[in-house]
């Protein structure tokens, strides 16, 4: 997600890629502070408790598979890779847990999850949304422009709830729903936040990231801007993390269908007890 170090290198691969998967795997292998992953797990479990259905053959796509293997011994748990090793039409539930923001092909990830679902199977995905680290993104950009006159890619782009919700339909899922959970976390300073991001495995793994250390003046300017503009009410600084929860179902004849246009049996104006005004041509 972020790095304080690393001129941009040309990408020999003609296919544009957001993420350097080798760097991402290295960052995740060093991770030892996974509270955000655990919060995503709790959100998923809470949503599943609201579903009036028992799942017999769940599968989980996880950035940190061992976290899920310890919690869900009944599930097939696989690492998040470009090609997901999931059986086609083999699962009645597929969970994608907090890794889509690093996916080079997020639509492809969801399509693979859709293919792994049985008819009327459920997909439940949690992804980081566009509000995540908005404060850090702002101060780093302002500081770099002030010190160097330019900008470098430092924080992974993350989708807005509407955009991510639209991906469910593109993946062929029915009854799509997207909603958000916004968390505000207090840190002592920007330096503490950056250390925590590395400990989460969320260091900068962008393909176009800088490959030399960031100038100290940029970071010091950013830290001051952060403290001045994004103070937490209880002291220190505030950092935003947005979890976007995506829900969709593999199509099935048993699911409710929208009525065709013109099939309504009553007027909306009557239901609202209001008058109806015709629009002029």
mmCIF file of C-alpha atoms in Angstrom:
data_model
loop_
_atom_site.group_PDB
_atom_site.id
_atom_site.type_symbol
_atom_site.label_atom_id
_atom_site.label_comp_id
_atom_site.label_asym_id
_atom_site.label_seq_id
_atom_site.Cartn_x
_atom_site.Cartn_y
_atom_site.Cartn_z
ATOM 1 C CA UNK A 1 0.000 0.000 0.000
ATOM 2 C CA UNK A 2 2.755 2.428 0.947
ATOM 3 C CA UNK A 3 6.515 2.752 1.000
ATOM 4 C CA UNK A 4 8.961 5.374 2.185
ATOM 5 C CA UNK A 5 11.629 4.037 -0.158
ATOM 6 C CA UNK A 6 12.326 2.718 -3.551
ATOM 7 C CA UNK A 7 13.653 6.330 -10.395
ATOM 8 C CA UNK A 8 10.649 4.328 -11.751
ATOM 9 C CA UNK A 9 11.793 1.337 -13.799
ATOM 10 C CA UNK A 10 10.372 0.439 -17.210
ATOM 11 C CA UNK A 11 8.093 -2.584 -17.269
ATOM 12 C CA UNK A 12 9.202 -5.069 -19.972
ATOM 13 C CA UNK A 13 5.793 -6.779 -19.839
ATOM 14 C CA UNK A 14 3.559 -5.227 -22.548
ATOM 15 C CA UNK A 15 0.500 -5.950 -20.382
ATOM 16 C CA UNK A 16 0.002 -3.124 -17.858
ATOM 17 C CA UNK A 17 0.322 -4.444 -14.336
ATOM 18 C CA UNK A 18 -0.502 -2.580 -11.172
ATOM 19 C CA UNK A 19 1.342 -4.847 -8.766
ATOM 20 C CA UNK A 20 4.817 -6.318 -8.571
ATOM 21 C CA UNK A 21 3.724 -9.719 -7.280
ATOM 22 C CA UNK A 22 7.246 -10.660 -6.175
ATOM 23 C CA UNK A 23 7.467 -7.559 -3.981
ATOM 24 C CA UNK A 24 3.960 -8.165 -2.673
ATOM 25 C CA UNK A 25 4.794 -11.738 -1.668
ATOM 26 C CA UNK A 26 7.962 -10.514 0.063
ATOM 27 C CA UNK A 27 6.030 -7.854 1.968
ATOM 28 C CA UNK A 28 3.379 -10.332 3.092
ATOM 29 C CA UNK A 29 5.965 -12.885 4.178
ATOM 30 C CA UNK A 30 7.377 -10.309 6.608
ATOM 31 C CA UNK A 31 3.989 -9.271 8.011
ATOM 32 C CA UNK A 32 3.363 -9.722 11.724
ATOM 33 C CA UNK A 33 0.588 -7.207 12.506
ATOM 34 C CA UNK A 34 -2.618 -8.375 10.862
ATOM 35 C CA UNK A 35 -5.327 -6.537 12.799
ATOM 36 C CA UNK A 36 -6.911 -5.221 9.590
ATOM 37 C CA UNK A 37 -7.151 -8.739 8.172
ATOM 38 C CA UNK A 38 -8.746 -9.885 11.428
ATOM 39 C CA UNK A 39 -11.289 -7.050 11.286
ATOM 40 C CA UNK A 40 -12.168 -8.143 7.736
ATOM 41 C CA UNK A 41 -12.622 -11.704 9.009
ATOM 42 C CA UNK A 42 -14.987 -10.498 11.718
ATOM 43 C CA UNK A 43 -17.008 -8.492 9.172
ATOM 44 C CA UNK A 44 -17.337 -11.561 6.971
ATOM 45 C CA UNK A 45 -18.417 -13.794 9.845
ATOM 46 C CA UNK A 46 -20.993 -11.207 10.955
ATOM 47 C CA UNK A 47 -22.464 -11.036 7.447
ATOM 48 C CA UNK A 48 -22.660 -14.807 7.171
ATOM 49 C CA UNK A 49 -24.642 -15.018 10.404
ATOM 50 C CA UNK A 50 -27.333 -12.890 8.754
ATOM 51 C CA UNK A 51 -27.726 -15.274 5.812
ATOM 52 C CA UNK A 52 -30.477 -17.838 6.232
ATOM 53 C CA UNK A 53 -28.519 -20.608 4.581
ATOM 54 C CA UNK A 54 -26.089 -23.315 5.668
ATOM 55 C CA UNK A 55 -22.978 -23.605 3.515
ATOM 56 C CA UNK A 56 -21.528 -27.075 3.087
ATOM 57 C CA UNK A 57 -18.490 -26.569 0.835
ATOM 58 C CA UNK A 58 -17.004 -23.083 1.398
ATOM 59 C CA UNK A 59 -13.821 -21.815 -0.226
ATOM 60 C CA UNK A 60 -11.723 -18.844 0.849
ATOM 61 C CA UNK A 61 -9.281 -16.765 -1.190
ATOM 62 C CA UNK A 62 -7.004 -15.049 1.293
ATOM 63 C CA UNK A 63 -3.989 -12.757 1.295
ATOM 64 C CA UNK A 64 -2.938 -14.565 4.495
ATOM 65 C CA UNK A 65 -4.316 -18.130 4.207
ATOM 66 C CA UNK A 66 -3.086 -19.311 7.617
ATOM 67 C CA UNK A 67 -5.374 -16.833 9.379
ATOM 68 C CA UNK A 68 -8.390 -18.457 7.756
ATOM 69 C CA UNK A 69 -7.190 -22.044 8.117
ATOM 70 C CA UNK A 70 -7.080 -21.491 11.866
ATOM 71 C CA UNK A 71 -10.622 -20.110 11.934
ATOM 72 C CA UNK A 72 -12.435 -22.097 9.211
ATOM 73 C CA UNK A 73 -11.316 -25.717 9.300
ATOM 74 C CA UNK A 74 -14.273 -26.726 7.088
ATOM 75 C CA UNK A 75 -13.182 -24.554 4.150
ATOM 76 C CA UNK A 76 -10.835 -24.912 1.211
ATOM 77 C CA UNK A 77 -8.390 -22.032 1.726
ATOM 78 C CA UNK A 78 -6.187 -20.847 -1.135
ATOM 79 C CA UNK A 79 -3.720 -17.997 -1.514
ATOM 80 C CA UNK A 80 -4.632 -15.021 -3.654
ATOM 81 C CA UNK A 81 -2.877 -15.691 -6.969
ATOM 82 C CA UNK A 82 -3.584 -14.634 -10.565
ATOM 83 C CA UNK A 83 -5.051 -18.079 -11.296
ATOM 84 C CA UNK A 84 -7.134 -19.343 -8.370
ATOM 85 C CA UNK A 85 -6.957 -23.115 -7.763
ATOM 86 C CA UNK A 86 -10.703 -23.513 -7.202
ATOM 87 C CA UNK A 87 -12.912 -26.264 -8.588
ATOM 88 C CA UNK A 88 -15.436 -25.040 -11.157
ATOM 89 C CA UNK A 89 -18.969 -25.118 -9.679
ATOM 90 C CA UNK A 90 -17.511 -26.816 -6.617
ATOM 91 C CA UNK A 91 -18.517 -24.474 -3.787
ATOM 92 C CA UNK A 92 -21.690 -22.983 -2.352
ATOM 93 C CA UNK A 93 -19.750 -20.120 -0.730
ATOM 94 C CA UNK A 94 -16.620 -18.286 -1.871
ATOM 95 C CA UNK A 95 -15.006 -15.640 0.339
ATOM 96 C CA UNK A 96 -12.407 -13.218 -1.060
ATOM 97 C CA UNK A 97 -10.689 -11.655 1.923
ATOM 98 C CA UNK A 98 -9.018 -8.243 1.715
ATOM 99 C CA UNK A 99 -6.689 -8.618 -1.243
ATOM 100 C CA UNK A 100 -8.470 -7.166 -4.277
ATOM 101 C CA UNK A 101 -6.707 -3.791 -3.956
ATOM 102 C CA UNK A 102 -3.466 -5.507 -5.028
ATOM 103 C CA UNK A 103 -5.004 -7.631 -7.816
ATOM 104 C CA UNK A 104 -3.741 -6.926 -11.316
ATOM 105 C CA UNK A 105 -7.116 -8.099 -12.614
ATOM 106 C CA UNK A 106 -9.816 -7.621 -9.960
ATOM 107 C CA UNK A 107 -12.611 -8.445 -12.417
ATOM 108 C CA UNK A 108 -10.788 -11.654 -13.301
ATOM 109 C CA UNK A 109 -10.579 -12.531 -9.617
ATOM 110 C CA UNK A 110 -14.328 -12.136 -9.206
ATOM 111 C CA UNK A 111 -15.064 -14.052 -12.418
ATOM 112 C CA UNK A 112 -12.965 -16.959 -11.151
ATOM 113 C CA UNK A 113 -14.858 -16.855 -7.858
ATOM 114 C CA UNK A 114 -18.140 -16.823 -9.777
ATOM 115 C CA UNK A 115 -17.089 -19.881 -11.796
ATOM 116 C CA UNK A 116 -16.246 -21.710 -8.588
ATOM 117 C CA UNK A 117 -19.794 -21.249 -7.289
ATOM 118 C CA UNK A 118 -22.617 -23.713 -7.591
ATOM 119 C CA UNK A 119 -25.981 -22.279 -8.730
ATOM 120 C CA UNK A 120 -27.327 -20.008 -5.975
ATOM 121 C CA UNK A 121 -23.911 -20.005 -4.327
ATOM 122 C CA UNK A 122 -22.778 -16.876 -2.533
ATOM 123 C CA UNK A 123 -19.730 -14.676 -3.045
ATOM 124 C CA UNK A 124 -18.675 -12.486 -0.126
ATOM 125 C CA UNK A 125 -15.661 -10.253 -0.717
ATOM 126 C CA UNK A 126 -14.036 -7.570 1.417
ATOM 127 C CA UNK A 127 -11.744 -5.043 -0.254
ATOM 128 C CA UNK A 128 -10.040 -1.832 0.799
ATOM 129 C CA UNK A 129 -11.871 1.197 -0.586
ATOM 130 C CA UNK A 130 -10.874 4.616 -1.868
ATOM 131 C CA UNK A 131 -11.076 6.408 1.478
ATOM 132 C CA UNK A 132 -8.287 4.201 2.832
ATOM 133 C CA UNK A 133 -5.240 6.268 3.850
ATOM 134 C CA UNK A 134 -6.719 9.409 2.343
ATOM 135 C CA UNK A 135 -4.837 11.519 4.891
ATOM 136 C CA UNK A 136 -1.472 9.903 4.165
ATOM 137 C CA UNK A 137 -2.033 10.104 0.421
ATOM 138 C CA UNK A 138 -2.786 13.822 0.718
ATOM 139 C CA UNK A 139 0.207 14.820 2.830
ATOM 140 C CA UNK A 140 2.718 12.746 0.861
ATOM 141 C CA UNK A 141 1.550 14.316 -2.392
ATOM 142 C CA UNK A 142 1.647 17.837 -0.968
ATOM 143 C CA UNK A 143 5.071 17.289 0.579
ATOM 144 C CA UNK A 144 6.609 15.805 -2.565
ATOM 145 C CA UNK A 145 5.310 18.612 -4.763
ATOM 146 C CA UNK A 146 6.649 21.181 -2.287
ATOM 147 C CA UNK A 147 10.111 19.585 -2.061
ATOM 148 C CA UNK A 148 10.682 18.200 -5.584
ATOM 149 C CA UNK A 149 7.993 19.718 -7.787
ATOM 150 C CA UNK A 150 6.745 16.275 -8.858
ATOM 151 C CA UNK A 151 4.760 13.220 -7.761
ATOM 152 C CA UNK A 152 5.627 9.533 -7.430
ATOM 153 C CA UNK A 153 3.362 6.463 -7.039
ATOM 154 C CA UNK A 154 3.324 5.638 -3.337
ATOM 155 C CA UNK A 155 -0.117 4.377 -2.357
ATOM 156 C CA UNK A 156 -1.991 1.704 -4.276
ATOM 157 C CA UNK A 157 -5.155 2.967 -5.999
ATOM 158 C CA UNK A 158 -8.322 1.615 -4.378
ATOM 159 C CA UNK A 159 -11.794 1.605 -5.895
ATOM 160 C CA UNK A 160 -14.883 3.469 -4.763
ATOM 161 C CA UNK A 161 -17.898 1.517 -3.550
ATOM 162 C CA UNK A 162 -19.901 2.197 -6.729
ATOM 163 C CA UNK A 163 -17.042 1.013 -8.970
ATOM 164 C CA UNK A 164 -16.419 -2.138 -6.968
ATOM 165 C CA UNK A 165 -20.124 -2.888 -6.844
ATOM 166 C CA UNK A 166 -20.275 -2.683 -10.640
ATOM 167 C CA UNK A 167 -17.562 -5.356 -10.832
ATOM 168 C CA UNK A 168 -20.010 -7.864 -9.346
ATOM 169 C CA UNK A 169 -22.317 -7.432 -12.338
ATOM 170 C CA UNK A 170 -19.409 -7.609 -14.778
ATOM 171 C CA UNK A 171 -18.458 -10.900 -13.172
ATOM 172 C CA UNK A 172 -21.951 -12.290 -13.850
ATOM 173 C CA UNK A 173 -23.233 -12.297 -10.276
ATOM 174 C CA UNK A 174 -26.873 -11.772 -9.420
ATOM 175 C CA UNK A 175 -28.413 -9.677 -6.621
ATOM 176 C CA UNK A 176 -25.238 -7.561 -6.178
ATOM 177 C CA UNK A 177 -24.838 -5.475 -3.027
ATOM 178 C CA UNK A 178 -21.930 -3.247 -1.959
ATOM 179 C CA UNK A 179 -21.609 -1.359 1.308
ATOM 180 C CA UNK A 180 -18.833 0.158 3.370
ATOM 181 C CA UNK A 181 -17.363 0.088 6.849
ATOM 182 C CA UNK A 182 -15.146 3.081 7.673
ATOM 183 C CA UNK A 183 -12.591 2.742 10.463
ATOM 184 C CA UNK A 184 -10.632 5.599 12.032
ATOM 185 C CA UNK A 185 -7.440 4.429 13.716
ATOM 186 C CA UNK A 186 -5.316 6.605 16.016
ATOM 187 C CA UNK A 187 -1.537 6.630 15.677
ATOM 188 C CA UNK A 188 1.050 8.577 17.622
ATOM 189 C CA UNK A 189 2.723 9.982 14.478
ATOM 190 C CA UNK A 190 2.926 9.384 10.741
ATOM 191 C CA UNK A 191 6.100 7.397 11.367
ATOM 192 C CA UNK A 192 4.180 4.957 13.564
ATOM 193 C CA UNK A 193 1.513 4.564 10.867
ATOM 194 C CA UNK A 194 4.129 3.811 8.195
ATOM 195 C CA UNK A 195 5.822 1.226 10.401
ATOM 196 C CA UNK A 196 2.457 -0.409 11.015
ATOM 197 C CA UNK A 197 1.673 -0.553 7.297
ATOM 198 C CA UNK A 198 4.919 -2.425 6.679
ATOM 199 C CA UNK A 199 4.084 -4.765 9.552
ATOM 200 C CA UNK A 200 0.697 -5.434 7.881
ATOM 201 C CA UNK A 201 2.434 -6.504 4.670
ATOM 202 C CA UNK A 202 1.079 -3.378 2.982
ATOM 203 C CA UNK A 203 4.385 -1.825 1.921
ATOM 204 C CA UNK A 204 4.589 -0.360 -1.566
ATOM 205 C CA UNK A 205 4.392 -3.159 -4.143
ATOM 206 C CA UNK A 206 3.360 -1.013 -7.101
ATOM 207 C CA UNK A 207 5.040 -2.008 -10.356
ATOM 208 C CA UNK A 208 5.916 1.659 -11.032
ATOM 209 C CA UNK A 209 7.162 2.468 -7.526
ATOM 210 C CA UNK A 210 10.373 4.378 -6.981
ATOM 211 C CA UNK A 211 13.408 2.144 -6.493
ATOM 212 C CA UNK A 212 15.519 4.487 -4.370
ATOM 213 C CA UNK A 213 14.998 5.911 -0.874
ATOM 214 C CA UNK A 214 12.615 8.819 -0.507
ATOM 215 C CA UNK A 215 14.310 12.065 0.472
ATOM 216 C CA UNK A 216 14.150 12.693 4.188
ATOM 217 C CA UNK A 217 12.873 16.232 3.580
ATOM 218 C CA UNK A 218 9.739 14.840 1.889
ATOM 219 C CA UNK A 219 8.903 12.558 4.810
ATOM 220 C CA UNK A 220 9.599 15.197 7.448
ATOM 221 C CA UNK A 221 7.407 17.710 5.583
ATOM 222 C CA UNK A 222 4.653 15.101 5.233
ATOM 223 C CA UNK A 223 4.818 14.210 8.937
ATOM 224 C CA UNK A 224 4.381 17.871 9.906
ATOM 225 C CA UNK A 225 1.495 18.316 7.461
ATOM 226 C CA UNK A 226 -0.152 15.211 8.859
ATOM 227 C CA UNK A 227 0.099 16.384 12.468
ATOM 228 C CA UNK A 228 -1.161 19.863 11.554
ATOM 229 C CA UNK A 229 -4.110 18.792 9.403
ATOM 230 C CA UNK A 230 -5.279 15.366 10.583
ATOM 231 C CA UNK A 231 -4.987 15.353 14.352
ATOM 232 C CA UNK A 232 -7.047 12.753 16.226
ATOM 233 C CA UNK A 233 -9.390 14.148 18.934
ATOM 234 C CA UNK A 234 -7.713 11.913 21.522
ATOM 235 C CA UNK A 235 -4.177 12.901 20.517
ATOM 236 C CA UNK A 236 -1.821 11.807 17.771
ATOM 237 C CA UNK A 237 -3.083 11.493 14.199
ATOM 238 C CA UNK A 238 -6.077 9.857 12.529
ATOM 239 C CA UNK A 239 -5.806 7.285 9.726
ATOM 240 C CA UNK A 240 -8.822 6.122 7.729
ATOM 241 C CA UNK A 241 -9.334 2.561 6.524
ATOM 242 C CA UNK A 242 -12.415 1.800 4.417
ATOM 243 C CA UNK A 243 -13.614 -1.779 4.038
ATOM 244 C CA UNK A 244 -15.968 -2.353 1.105
ATOM 245 C CA UNK A 245 -18.101 -5.459 1.475
ATOM 246 C CA UNK A 246 -19.311 -7.039 -1.778
ATOM 247 C CA UNK A 247 -22.055 -9.643 -1.911
ATOM 248 C CA UNK A 248 -23.402 -11.483 -4.958
ATOM 249 C CA UNK A 249 -24.952 -14.808 -5.916
ATOM 250 C CA UNK A 250 -24.415 -17.260 -8.746
ATOM 251 C CA UNK A 251 -27.568 -17.013 -10.879
ATOM 252 C CA UNK A 252 -30.294 -19.591 -10.279
ATOM 253 C CA UNK A 253 -33.944 -19.950 -11.340
ATOM 254 C CA UNK A 254 -35.024 -19.903 -7.680
ATOM 255 C CA UNK A 255 -33.871 -16.316 -7.196
ATOM 256 C CA UNK A 256 -36.291 -13.357 -7.385
ATOM 257 C CA UNK A 257 -36.435 -11.694 -10.795
ATOM 258 C CA UNK A 258 -37.275 -8.061 -11.607
ATOM 259 C CA UNK A 259 -40.685 -7.543 -13.200
ATOM 260 C CA UNK A 260 -40.689 -6.559 -16.886
ATOM 261 C CA UNK A 261 -41.310 -2.868 -17.677
ATOM 262 C CA UNK A 262 -45.003 -1.973 -17.832
ATOM 263 C CA UNK A 263 -46.178 -4.865 -15.652
ATOM 264 C CA UNK A 264 -47.002 -2.799 -12.548
ATOM 265 C CA UNK A 265 -50.513 -3.299 -11.136
ATOM 266 C CA UNK A 266 -50.673 0.000 -9.218
ATOM 267 C CA UNK A 267 -49.489 3.555 -9.680
ATOM 268 C CA UNK A 268 -46.609 4.921 -7.611
ATOM 269 C CA UNK A 269 -48.542 8.161 -7.123
ATOM 270 C CA UNK A 270 -51.359 6.251 -5.444
ATOM 271 C CA UNK A 271 -48.957 4.459 -3.099
ATOM 272 C CA UNK A 272 -47.411 7.792 -2.115
ATOM 273 C CA UNK A 273 -50.823 9.477 -1.861
ATOM 274 C CA UNK A 274 -49.751 12.316 -4.072
ATOM 275 C CA UNK A 275 -50.789 13.838 -7.369
ATOM 276 C CA UNK A 276 -49.316 12.845 -10.707
ATOM 277 C CA UNK A 277 -48.074 15.512 -13.128
ATOM 278 C CA UNK A 278 -47.468 14.720 -16.784
ATOM 279 C CA UNK A 279 -44.205 15.965 -18.233
ATOM 280 C CA UNK A 280 -44.378 18.201 -21.289
ATOM 281 C CA UNK A 281 -43.005 16.839 -24.568
#
